[in-house]
Coordinates of N, CA, C and O in Angstrom, one line a residue:
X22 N 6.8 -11.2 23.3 CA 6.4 -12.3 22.4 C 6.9 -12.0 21.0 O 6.7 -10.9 20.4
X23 N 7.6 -13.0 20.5 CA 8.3 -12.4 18.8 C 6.8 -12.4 18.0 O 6.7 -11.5 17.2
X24 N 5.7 -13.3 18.2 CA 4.6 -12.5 17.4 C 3.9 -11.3 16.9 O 3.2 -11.1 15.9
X25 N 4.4 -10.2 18.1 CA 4.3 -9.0 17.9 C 5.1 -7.7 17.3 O 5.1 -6.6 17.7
X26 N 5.7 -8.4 16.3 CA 7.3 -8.0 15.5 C 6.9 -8.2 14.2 O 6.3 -9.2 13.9
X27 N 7.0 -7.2 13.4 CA 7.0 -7.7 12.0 C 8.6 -7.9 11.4 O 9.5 -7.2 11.8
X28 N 8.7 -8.8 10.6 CA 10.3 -9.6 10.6 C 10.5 -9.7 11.7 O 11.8 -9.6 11.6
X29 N 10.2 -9.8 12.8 CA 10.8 -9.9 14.1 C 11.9 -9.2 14.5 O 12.9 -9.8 15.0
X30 N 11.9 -7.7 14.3 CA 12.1 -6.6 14.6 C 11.5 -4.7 14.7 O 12.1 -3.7 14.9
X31 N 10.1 -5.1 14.2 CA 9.6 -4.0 14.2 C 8.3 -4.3 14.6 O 7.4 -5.0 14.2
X32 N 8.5 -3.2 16.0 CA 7.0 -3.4 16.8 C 5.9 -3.1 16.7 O 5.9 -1.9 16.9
X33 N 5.0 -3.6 16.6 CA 3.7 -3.3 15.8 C 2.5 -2.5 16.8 O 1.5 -1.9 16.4
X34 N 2.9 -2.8 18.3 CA 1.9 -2.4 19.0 C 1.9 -1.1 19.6 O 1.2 -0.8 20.5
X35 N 2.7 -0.3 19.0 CA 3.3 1.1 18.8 C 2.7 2.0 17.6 O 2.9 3.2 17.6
X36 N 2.0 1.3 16.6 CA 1.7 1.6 15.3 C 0.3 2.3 15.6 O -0.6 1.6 16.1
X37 N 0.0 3.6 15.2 CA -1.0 4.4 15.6 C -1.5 4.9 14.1 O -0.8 5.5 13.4
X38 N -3.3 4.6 13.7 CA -3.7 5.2 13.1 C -4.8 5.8 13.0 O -5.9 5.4 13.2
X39 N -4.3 7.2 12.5 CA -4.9 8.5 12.8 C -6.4 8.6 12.2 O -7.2 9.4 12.6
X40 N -6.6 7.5 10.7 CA -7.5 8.2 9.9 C -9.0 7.0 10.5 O -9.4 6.0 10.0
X41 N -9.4 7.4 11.5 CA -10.5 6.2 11.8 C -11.1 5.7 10.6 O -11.8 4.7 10.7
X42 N -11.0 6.2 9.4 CA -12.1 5.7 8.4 C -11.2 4.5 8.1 O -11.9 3.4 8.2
X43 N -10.1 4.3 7.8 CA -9.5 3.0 7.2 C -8.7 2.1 8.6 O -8.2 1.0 8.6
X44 N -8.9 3.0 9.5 CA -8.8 1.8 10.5 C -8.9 0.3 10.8 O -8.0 -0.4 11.1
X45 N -10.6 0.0 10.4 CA -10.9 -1.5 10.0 C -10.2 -1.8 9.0 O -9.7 -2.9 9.2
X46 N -9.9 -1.3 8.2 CA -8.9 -2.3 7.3 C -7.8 -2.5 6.8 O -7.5 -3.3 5.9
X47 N -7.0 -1.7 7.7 CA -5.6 -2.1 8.0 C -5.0 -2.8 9.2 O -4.6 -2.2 10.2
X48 N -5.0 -4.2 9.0 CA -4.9 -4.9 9.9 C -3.4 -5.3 10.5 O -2.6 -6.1 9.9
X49 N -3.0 -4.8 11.9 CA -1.8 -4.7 12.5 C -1.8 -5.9 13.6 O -1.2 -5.9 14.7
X50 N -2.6 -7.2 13.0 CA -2.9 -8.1 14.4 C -1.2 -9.0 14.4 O -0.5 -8.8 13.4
X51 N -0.9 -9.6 15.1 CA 0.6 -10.2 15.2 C 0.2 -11.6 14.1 O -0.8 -12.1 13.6
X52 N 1.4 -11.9 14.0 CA 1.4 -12.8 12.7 C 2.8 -13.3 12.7 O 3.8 -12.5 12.7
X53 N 2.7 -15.1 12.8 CA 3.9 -15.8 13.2 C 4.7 -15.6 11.6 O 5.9 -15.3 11.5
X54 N 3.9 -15.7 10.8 CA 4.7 -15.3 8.8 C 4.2 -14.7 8.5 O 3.1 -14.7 9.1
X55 N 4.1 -13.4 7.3 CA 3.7 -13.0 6.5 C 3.4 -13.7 5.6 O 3.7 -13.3 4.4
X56 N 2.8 -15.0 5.8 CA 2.1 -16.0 4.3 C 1.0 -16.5 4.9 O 1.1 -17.5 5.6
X57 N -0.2 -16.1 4.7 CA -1.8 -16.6 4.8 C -2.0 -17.4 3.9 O -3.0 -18.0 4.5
X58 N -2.0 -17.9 2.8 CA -2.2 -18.6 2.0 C -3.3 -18.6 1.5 O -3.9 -19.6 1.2
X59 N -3.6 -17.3 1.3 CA -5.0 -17.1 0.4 C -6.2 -17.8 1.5 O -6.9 -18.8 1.2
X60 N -6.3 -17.3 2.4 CA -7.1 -18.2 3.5 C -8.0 -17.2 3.9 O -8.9 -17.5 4.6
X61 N -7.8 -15.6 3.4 CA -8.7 -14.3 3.3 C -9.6 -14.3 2.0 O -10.5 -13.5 1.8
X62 N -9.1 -15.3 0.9 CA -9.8 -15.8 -0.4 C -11.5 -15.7 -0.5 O -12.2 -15.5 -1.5
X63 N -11.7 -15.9 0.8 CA -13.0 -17.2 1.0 C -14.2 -16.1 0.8 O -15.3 -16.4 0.3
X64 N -13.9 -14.9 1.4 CA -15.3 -14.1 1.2 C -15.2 -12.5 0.6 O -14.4 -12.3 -0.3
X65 N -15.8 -11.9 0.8 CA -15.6 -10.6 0.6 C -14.6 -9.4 1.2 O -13.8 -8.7 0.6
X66 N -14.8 -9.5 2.6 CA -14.2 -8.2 3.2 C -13.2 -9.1 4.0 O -12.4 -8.5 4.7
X67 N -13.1 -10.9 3.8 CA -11.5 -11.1 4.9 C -10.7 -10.5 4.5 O -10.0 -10.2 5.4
X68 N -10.5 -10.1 3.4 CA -8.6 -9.4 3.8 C -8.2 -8.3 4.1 O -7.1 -7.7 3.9
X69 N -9.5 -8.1 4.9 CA -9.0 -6.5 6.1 C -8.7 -7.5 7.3 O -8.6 -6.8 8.3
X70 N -8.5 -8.7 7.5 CA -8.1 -9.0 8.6 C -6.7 -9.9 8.1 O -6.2 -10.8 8.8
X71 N -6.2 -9.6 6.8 CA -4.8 -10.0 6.7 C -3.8 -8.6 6.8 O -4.0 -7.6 6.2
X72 N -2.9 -8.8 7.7 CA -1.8 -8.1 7.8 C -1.3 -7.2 6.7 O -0.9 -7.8 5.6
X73 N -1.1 -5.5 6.8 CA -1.1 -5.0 6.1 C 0.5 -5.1 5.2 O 0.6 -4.9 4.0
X74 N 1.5 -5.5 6.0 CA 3.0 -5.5 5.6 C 2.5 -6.9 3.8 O 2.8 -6.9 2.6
X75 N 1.6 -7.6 5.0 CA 1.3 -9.4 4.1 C 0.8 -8.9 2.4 O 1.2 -9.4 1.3
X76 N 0.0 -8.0 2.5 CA -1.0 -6.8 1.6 C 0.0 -6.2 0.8 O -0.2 -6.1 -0.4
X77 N 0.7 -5.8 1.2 CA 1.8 -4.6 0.0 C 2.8 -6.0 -0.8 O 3.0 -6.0 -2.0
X78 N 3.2 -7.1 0.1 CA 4.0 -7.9 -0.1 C 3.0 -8.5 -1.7 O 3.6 -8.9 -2.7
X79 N 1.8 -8.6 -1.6 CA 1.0 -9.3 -2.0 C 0.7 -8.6 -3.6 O 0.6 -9.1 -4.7
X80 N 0.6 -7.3 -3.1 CA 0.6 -6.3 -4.4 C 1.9 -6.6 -5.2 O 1.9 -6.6 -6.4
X81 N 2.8 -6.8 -4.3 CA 4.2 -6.6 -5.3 C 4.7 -7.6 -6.3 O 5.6 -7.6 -7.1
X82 N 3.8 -8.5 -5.9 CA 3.6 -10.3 -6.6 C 3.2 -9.6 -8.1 O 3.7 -10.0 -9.2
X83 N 2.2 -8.6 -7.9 CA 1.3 -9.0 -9.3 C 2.1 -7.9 -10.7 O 1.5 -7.0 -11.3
X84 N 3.2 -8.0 -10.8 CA 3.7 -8.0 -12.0 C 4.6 -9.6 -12.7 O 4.7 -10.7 -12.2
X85 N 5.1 -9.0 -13.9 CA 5.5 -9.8 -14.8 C 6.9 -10.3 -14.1 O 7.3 -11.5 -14.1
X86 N 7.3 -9.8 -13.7 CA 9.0 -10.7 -12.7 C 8.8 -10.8 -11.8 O 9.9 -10.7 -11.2
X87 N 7.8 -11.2 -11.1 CA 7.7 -11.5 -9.3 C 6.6 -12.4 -9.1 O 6.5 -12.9 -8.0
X88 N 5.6 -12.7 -10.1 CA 4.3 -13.3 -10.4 C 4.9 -14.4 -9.4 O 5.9 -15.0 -9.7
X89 N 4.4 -14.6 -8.2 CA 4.0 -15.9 -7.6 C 4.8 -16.0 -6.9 O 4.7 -17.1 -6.2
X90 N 6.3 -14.8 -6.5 CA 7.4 -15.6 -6.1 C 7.6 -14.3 -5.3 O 8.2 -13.3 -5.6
X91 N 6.5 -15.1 -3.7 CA 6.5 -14.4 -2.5 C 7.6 -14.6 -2.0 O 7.5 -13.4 -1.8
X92 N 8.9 -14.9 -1.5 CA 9.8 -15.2 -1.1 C 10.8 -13.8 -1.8 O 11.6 -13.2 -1.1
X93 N 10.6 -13.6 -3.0 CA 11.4 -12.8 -3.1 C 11.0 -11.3 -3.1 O 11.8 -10.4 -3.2
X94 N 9.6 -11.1 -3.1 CA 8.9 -9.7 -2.6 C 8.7 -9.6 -1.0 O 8.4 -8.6 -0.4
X95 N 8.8 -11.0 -0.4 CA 9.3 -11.0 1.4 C 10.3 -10.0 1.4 O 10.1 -8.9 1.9
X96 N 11.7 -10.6 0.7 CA 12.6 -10.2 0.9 C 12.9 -8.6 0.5 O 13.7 -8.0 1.2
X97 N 12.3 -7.9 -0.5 CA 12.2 -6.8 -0.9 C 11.9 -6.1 0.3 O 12.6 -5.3 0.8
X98 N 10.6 -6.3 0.9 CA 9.6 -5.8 1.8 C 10.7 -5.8 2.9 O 11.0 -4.8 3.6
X99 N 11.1 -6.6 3.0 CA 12.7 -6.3 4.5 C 13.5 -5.7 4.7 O 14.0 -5.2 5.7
X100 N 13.9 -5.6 3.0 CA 15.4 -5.0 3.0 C 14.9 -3.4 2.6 O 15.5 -2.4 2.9
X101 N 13.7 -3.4 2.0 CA 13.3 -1.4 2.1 C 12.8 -1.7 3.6 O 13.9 -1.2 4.0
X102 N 12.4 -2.0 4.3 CA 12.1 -1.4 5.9 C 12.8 -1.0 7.2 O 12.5 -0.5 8.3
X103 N 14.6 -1.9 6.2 CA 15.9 -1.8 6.7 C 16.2 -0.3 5.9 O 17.0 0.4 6.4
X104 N 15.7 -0.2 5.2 CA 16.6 1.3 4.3 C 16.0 2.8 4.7 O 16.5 4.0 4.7
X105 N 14.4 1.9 5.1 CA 13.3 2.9 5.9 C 13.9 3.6 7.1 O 14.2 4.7 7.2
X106 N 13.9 2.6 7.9 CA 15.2 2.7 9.3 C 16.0 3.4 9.6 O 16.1 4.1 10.5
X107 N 17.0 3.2 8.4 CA 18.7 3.8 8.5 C 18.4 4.8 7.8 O 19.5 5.4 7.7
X108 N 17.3 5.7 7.1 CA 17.3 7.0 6.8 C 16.6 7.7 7.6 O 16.8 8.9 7.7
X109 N 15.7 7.1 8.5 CA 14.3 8.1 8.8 C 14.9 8.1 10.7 O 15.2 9.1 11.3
X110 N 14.9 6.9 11.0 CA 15.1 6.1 12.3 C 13.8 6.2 13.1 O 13.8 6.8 14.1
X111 N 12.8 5.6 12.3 CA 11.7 5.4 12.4 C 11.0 4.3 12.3 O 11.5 3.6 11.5
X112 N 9.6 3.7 13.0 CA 9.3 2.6 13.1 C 9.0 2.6 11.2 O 8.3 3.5 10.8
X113 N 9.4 1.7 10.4 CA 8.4 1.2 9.3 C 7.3 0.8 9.1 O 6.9 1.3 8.0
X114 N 6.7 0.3 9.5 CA 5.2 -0.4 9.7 C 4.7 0.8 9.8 O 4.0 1.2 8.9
X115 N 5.0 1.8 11.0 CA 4.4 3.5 11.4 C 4.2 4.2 9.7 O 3.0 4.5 9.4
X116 N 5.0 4.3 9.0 CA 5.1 4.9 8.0 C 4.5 4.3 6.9 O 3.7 4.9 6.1
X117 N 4.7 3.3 6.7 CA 3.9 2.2 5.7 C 2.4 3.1 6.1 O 1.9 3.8 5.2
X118 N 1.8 2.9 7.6 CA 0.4 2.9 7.5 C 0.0 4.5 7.2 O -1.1 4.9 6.9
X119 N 1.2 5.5 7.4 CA 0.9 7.1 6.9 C 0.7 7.1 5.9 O -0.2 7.8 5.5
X120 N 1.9 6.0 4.8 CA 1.7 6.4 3.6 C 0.4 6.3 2.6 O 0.1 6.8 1.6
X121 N -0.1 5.3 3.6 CA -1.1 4.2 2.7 C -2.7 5.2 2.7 O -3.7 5.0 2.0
X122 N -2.6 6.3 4.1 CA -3.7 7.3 4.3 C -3.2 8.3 3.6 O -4.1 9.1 3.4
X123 N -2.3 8.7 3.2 CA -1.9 9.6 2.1 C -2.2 9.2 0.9 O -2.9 9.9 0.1
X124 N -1.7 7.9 0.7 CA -2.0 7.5 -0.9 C -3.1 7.4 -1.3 O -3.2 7.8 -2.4
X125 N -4.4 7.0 -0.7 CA -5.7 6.6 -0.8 C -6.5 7.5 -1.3 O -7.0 8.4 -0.6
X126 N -6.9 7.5 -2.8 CA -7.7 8.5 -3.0 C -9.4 9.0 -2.4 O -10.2 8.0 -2.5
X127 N -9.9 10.1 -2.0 CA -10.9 9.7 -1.3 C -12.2 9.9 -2.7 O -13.2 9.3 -2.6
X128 N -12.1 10.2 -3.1 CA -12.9 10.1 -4.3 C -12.5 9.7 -5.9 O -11.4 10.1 -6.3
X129 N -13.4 9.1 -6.8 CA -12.7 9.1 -8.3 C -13.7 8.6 -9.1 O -14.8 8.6 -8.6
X130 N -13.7 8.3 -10.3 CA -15.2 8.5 -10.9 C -15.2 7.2 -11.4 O -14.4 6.3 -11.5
X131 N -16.9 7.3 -11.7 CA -17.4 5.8 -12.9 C -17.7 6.1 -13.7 O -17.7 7.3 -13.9
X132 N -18.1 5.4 -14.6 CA -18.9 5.6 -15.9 C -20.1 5.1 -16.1 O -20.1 3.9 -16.4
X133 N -21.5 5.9 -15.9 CA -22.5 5.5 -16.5 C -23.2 6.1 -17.7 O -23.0 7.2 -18.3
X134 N -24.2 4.8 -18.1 CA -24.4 5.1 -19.3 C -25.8 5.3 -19.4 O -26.7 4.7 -18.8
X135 N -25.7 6.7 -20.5 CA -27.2 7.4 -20.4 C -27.1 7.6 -21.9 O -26.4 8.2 -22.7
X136 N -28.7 6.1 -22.1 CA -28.9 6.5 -24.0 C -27.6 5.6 -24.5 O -27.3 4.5 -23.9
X137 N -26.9 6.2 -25.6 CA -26.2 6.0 -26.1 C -24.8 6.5 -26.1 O -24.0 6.4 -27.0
X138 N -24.6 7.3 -24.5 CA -23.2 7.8 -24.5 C -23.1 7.5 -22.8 O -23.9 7.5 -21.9
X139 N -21.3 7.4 -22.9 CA -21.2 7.3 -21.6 C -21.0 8.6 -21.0 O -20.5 9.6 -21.6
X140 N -21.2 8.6 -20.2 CA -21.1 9.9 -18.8 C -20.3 9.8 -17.4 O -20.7 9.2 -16.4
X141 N -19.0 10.7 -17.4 CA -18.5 9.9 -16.0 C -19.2 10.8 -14.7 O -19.6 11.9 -14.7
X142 N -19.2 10.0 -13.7 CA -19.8 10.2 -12.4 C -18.7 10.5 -11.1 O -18.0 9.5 -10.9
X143 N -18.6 11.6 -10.1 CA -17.8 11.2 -9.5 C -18.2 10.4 -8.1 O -19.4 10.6 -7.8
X144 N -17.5 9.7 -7.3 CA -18.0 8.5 -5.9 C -17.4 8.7 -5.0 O -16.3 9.2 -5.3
X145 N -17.7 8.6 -4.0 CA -16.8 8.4 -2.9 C -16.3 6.6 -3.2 O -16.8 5.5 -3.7
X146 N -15.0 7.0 -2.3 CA -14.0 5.7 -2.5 C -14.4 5.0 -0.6 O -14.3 5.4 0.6
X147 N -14.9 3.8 -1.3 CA -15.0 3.0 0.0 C -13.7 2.9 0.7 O -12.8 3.4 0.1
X148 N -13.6 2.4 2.1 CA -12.1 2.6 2.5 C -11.4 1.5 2.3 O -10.2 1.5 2.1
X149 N -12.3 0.3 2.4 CA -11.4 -0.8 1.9 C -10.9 -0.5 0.8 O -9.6 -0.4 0.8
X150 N -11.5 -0.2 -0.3 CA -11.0 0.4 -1.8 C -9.2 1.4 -1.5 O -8.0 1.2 -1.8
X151 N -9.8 2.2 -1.0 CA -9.1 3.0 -0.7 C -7.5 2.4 -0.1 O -6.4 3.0 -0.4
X152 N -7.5 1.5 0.6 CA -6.0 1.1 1.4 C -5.8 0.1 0.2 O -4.7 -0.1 -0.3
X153 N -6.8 -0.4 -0.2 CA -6.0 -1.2 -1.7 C -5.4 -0.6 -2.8 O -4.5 -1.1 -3.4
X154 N -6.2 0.6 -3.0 CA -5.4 1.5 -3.9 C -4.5 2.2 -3.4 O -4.4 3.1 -4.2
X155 N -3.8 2.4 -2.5 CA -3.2 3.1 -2.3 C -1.8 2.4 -2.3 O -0.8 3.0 -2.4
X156 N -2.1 0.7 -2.0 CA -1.1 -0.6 -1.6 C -0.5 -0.4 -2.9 O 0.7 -0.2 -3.0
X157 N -1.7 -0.4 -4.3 CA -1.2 -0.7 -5.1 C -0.5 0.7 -6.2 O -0.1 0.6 -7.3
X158 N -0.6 1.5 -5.4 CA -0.1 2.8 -6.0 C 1.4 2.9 -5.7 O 2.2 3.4 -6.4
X159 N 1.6 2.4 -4.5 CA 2.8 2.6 -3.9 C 3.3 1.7 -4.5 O 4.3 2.2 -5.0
X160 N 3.1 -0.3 -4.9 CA 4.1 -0.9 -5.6 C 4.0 -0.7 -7.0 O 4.7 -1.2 -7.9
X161 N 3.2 0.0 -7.2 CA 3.1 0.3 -8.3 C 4.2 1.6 -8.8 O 4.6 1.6 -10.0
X162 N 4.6 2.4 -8.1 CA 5.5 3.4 -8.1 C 7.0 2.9 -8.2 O 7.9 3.2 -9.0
X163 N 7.1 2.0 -6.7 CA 8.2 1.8 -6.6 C 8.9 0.4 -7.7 O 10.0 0.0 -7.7
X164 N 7.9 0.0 -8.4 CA 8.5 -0.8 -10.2 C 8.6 0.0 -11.0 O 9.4 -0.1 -12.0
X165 N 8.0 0.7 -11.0 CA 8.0 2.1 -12.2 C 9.6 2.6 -11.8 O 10.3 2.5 -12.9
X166 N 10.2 2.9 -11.1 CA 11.0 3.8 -10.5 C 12.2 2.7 -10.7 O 13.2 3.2 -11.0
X167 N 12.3 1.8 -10.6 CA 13.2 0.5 -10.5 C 13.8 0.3 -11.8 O 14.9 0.1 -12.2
X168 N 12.5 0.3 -12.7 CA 12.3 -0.6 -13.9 C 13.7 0.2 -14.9 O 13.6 1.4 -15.2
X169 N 14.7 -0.5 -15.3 CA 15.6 0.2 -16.4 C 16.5 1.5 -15.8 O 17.0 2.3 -16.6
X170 N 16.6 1.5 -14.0 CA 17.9 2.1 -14.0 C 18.4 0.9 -13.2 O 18.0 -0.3 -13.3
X171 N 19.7 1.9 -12.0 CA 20.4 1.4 -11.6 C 20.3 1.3 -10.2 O 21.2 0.9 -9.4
X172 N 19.0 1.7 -10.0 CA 18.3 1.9 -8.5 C 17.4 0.3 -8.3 O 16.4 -0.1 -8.9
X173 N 18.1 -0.5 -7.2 CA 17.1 -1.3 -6.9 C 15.6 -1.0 -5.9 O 15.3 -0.1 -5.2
X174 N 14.8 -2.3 -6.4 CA 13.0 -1.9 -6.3 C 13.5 -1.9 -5.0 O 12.4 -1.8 -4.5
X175 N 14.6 -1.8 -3.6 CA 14.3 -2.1 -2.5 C 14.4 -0.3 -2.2 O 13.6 0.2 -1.5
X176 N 15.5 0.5 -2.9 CA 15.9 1.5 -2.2 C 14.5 2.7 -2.9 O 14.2 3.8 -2.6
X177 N 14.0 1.8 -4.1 CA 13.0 2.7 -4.7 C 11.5 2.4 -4.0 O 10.7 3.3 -4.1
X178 N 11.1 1.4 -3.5 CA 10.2 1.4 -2.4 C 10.0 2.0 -1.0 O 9.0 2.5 -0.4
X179 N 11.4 1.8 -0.8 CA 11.7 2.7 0.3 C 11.5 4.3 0.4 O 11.3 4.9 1.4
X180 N 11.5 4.7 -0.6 CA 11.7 6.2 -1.2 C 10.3 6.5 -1.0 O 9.8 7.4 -0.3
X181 N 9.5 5.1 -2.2 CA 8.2 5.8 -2.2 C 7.6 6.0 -0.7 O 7.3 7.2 -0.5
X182 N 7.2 5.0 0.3 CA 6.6 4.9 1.2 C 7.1 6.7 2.2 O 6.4 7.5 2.8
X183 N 8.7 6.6 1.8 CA 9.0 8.0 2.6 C 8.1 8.9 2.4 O 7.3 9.4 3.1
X184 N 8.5 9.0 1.1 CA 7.7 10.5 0.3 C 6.4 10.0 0.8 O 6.3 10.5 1.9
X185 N 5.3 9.2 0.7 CA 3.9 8.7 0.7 C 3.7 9.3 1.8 O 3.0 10.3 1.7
X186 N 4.1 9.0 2.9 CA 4.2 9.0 4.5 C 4.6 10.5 4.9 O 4.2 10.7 6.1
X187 N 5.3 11.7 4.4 CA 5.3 12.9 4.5 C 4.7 13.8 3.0 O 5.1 14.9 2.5
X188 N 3.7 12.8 2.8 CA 3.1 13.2 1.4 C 3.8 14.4 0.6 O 3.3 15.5 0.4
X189 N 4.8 14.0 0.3 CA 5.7 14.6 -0.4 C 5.3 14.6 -2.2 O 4.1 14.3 -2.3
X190 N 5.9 14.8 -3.3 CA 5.8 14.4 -4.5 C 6.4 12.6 -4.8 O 7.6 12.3 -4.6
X191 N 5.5 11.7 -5.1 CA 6.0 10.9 -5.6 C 4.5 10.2 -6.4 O 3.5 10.8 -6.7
X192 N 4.9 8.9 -6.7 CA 4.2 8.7 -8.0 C 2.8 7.8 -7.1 O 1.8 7.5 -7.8
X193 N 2.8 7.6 -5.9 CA 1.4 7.0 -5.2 C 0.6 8.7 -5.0 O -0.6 9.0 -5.2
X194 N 1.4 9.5 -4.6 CA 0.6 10.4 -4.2 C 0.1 11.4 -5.2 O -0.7 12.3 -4.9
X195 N 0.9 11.1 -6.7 CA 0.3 11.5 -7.6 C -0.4 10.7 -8.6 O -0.4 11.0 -9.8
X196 N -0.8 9.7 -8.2 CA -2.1 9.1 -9.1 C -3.4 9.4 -7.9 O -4.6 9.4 -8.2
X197 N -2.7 9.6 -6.7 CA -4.3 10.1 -5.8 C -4.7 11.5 -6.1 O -5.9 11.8 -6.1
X198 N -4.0 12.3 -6.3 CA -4.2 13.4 -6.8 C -4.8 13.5 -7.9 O -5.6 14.3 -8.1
X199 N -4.5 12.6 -9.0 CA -4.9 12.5 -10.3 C -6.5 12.3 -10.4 O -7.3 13.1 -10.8
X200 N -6.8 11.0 -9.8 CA -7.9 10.5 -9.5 C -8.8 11.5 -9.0 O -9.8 11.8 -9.6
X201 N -8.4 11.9 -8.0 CA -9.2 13.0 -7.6 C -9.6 14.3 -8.2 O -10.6 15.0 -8.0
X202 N -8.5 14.4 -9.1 CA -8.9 15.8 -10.0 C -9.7 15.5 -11.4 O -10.2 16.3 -12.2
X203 N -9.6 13.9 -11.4 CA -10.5 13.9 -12.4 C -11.9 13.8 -11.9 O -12.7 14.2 -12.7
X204 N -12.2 13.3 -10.9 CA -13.6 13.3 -10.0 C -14.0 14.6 -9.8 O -15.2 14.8 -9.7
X205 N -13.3 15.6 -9.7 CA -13.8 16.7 -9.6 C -14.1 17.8 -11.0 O -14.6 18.9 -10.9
X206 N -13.8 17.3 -12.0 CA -13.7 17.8 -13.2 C -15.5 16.6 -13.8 O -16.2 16.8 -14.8
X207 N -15.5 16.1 -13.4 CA -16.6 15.2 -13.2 C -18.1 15.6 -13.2 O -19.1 15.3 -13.8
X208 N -17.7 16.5 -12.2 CA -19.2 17.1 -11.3 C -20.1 17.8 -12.1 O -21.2 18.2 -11.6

């Protein structure tokens, strides 16, 4: 069935994840497009049942040159999953979902206020939380990395998700590190 393909070449029902905590919310169900139409909008926790490829695509919208213009962060999302492939020869999707339990920080702090000063606190990170931040750690990395050379966002997403996915040095897995060491400086 081509439903079970993301771009309709990478098989999804092969895609194994290890971290039961963010399980529920990385959602690998088949999907005729990667375009929901804001139809996970409606409540709180639908968009653990939008497709996780749909989710990164969606992160990559929210800067200043891509704002709104899914078609062309579609096309990014294809052409790093093509670059994923021809380096690793590995399922994409497989690695997308390593990276995203690598990136995820599991704790980071708040700020409450006692009297007249603030105080930070450290929390554990819900898991929904956690695969969102980590979504957005990773497009977040791979614009950073793009921005003002000569490297396109496709071959520098690609990079990130690598490094993410053999939790290597890169810039998603050092803001979870970050996060976390300031939660622990916290205590």
């Amino acid at each position: 069935m081509a439903f079970d393909k993301i771009f309709d070449r990478w098989d999804i029902s092969e895609v194994e994840i290890q971290d039961i905590g963010v399980e529920r919310h990385i959602s690998l169900k088949p999907v005729s497009m990667l375009h929901s139409g804001g139809r996970h909008a409606k409540q709180q926790f639908e968009q653990a049942k939008v497709c996780v490829v749909e989710r990164l695509i969606n992160k990559l919208m929210r800067t200043e040159r891509n704002t709104g213009k899914k078609l062309k962060a579609y096309k990014i999302v294809k052409n790093a999953f093509e670059l994923i492939y021809e380096r690793t020869k590995e399922n994409p999707v497989q690695l997308l979902v390593h990276a995203i339990q690598n990136a995820g920080p599991r704790e980071e702090t708040i700020r409450l206020r006692f009297g007249g000063i603030m105080v930070p606190k450290p929390v554990d990170v819900t898991s929904q939380r956690k695969v969102d931040l980590a979504l957005l750690f990773i497009a977040h990395g791979s614009e950073k990395c793009a921005f003002k050379t000569r490297r396109s966002i496709e071959q520098c997403l690609a990079d990130e998700i690598i490094n993410a996915a053999k939790n290597k040095k890169c810039h998603s897995v050092s803001k979870k590190e970050e996060k976390e060491r300031m939660a622990r400086a916290a205590r």
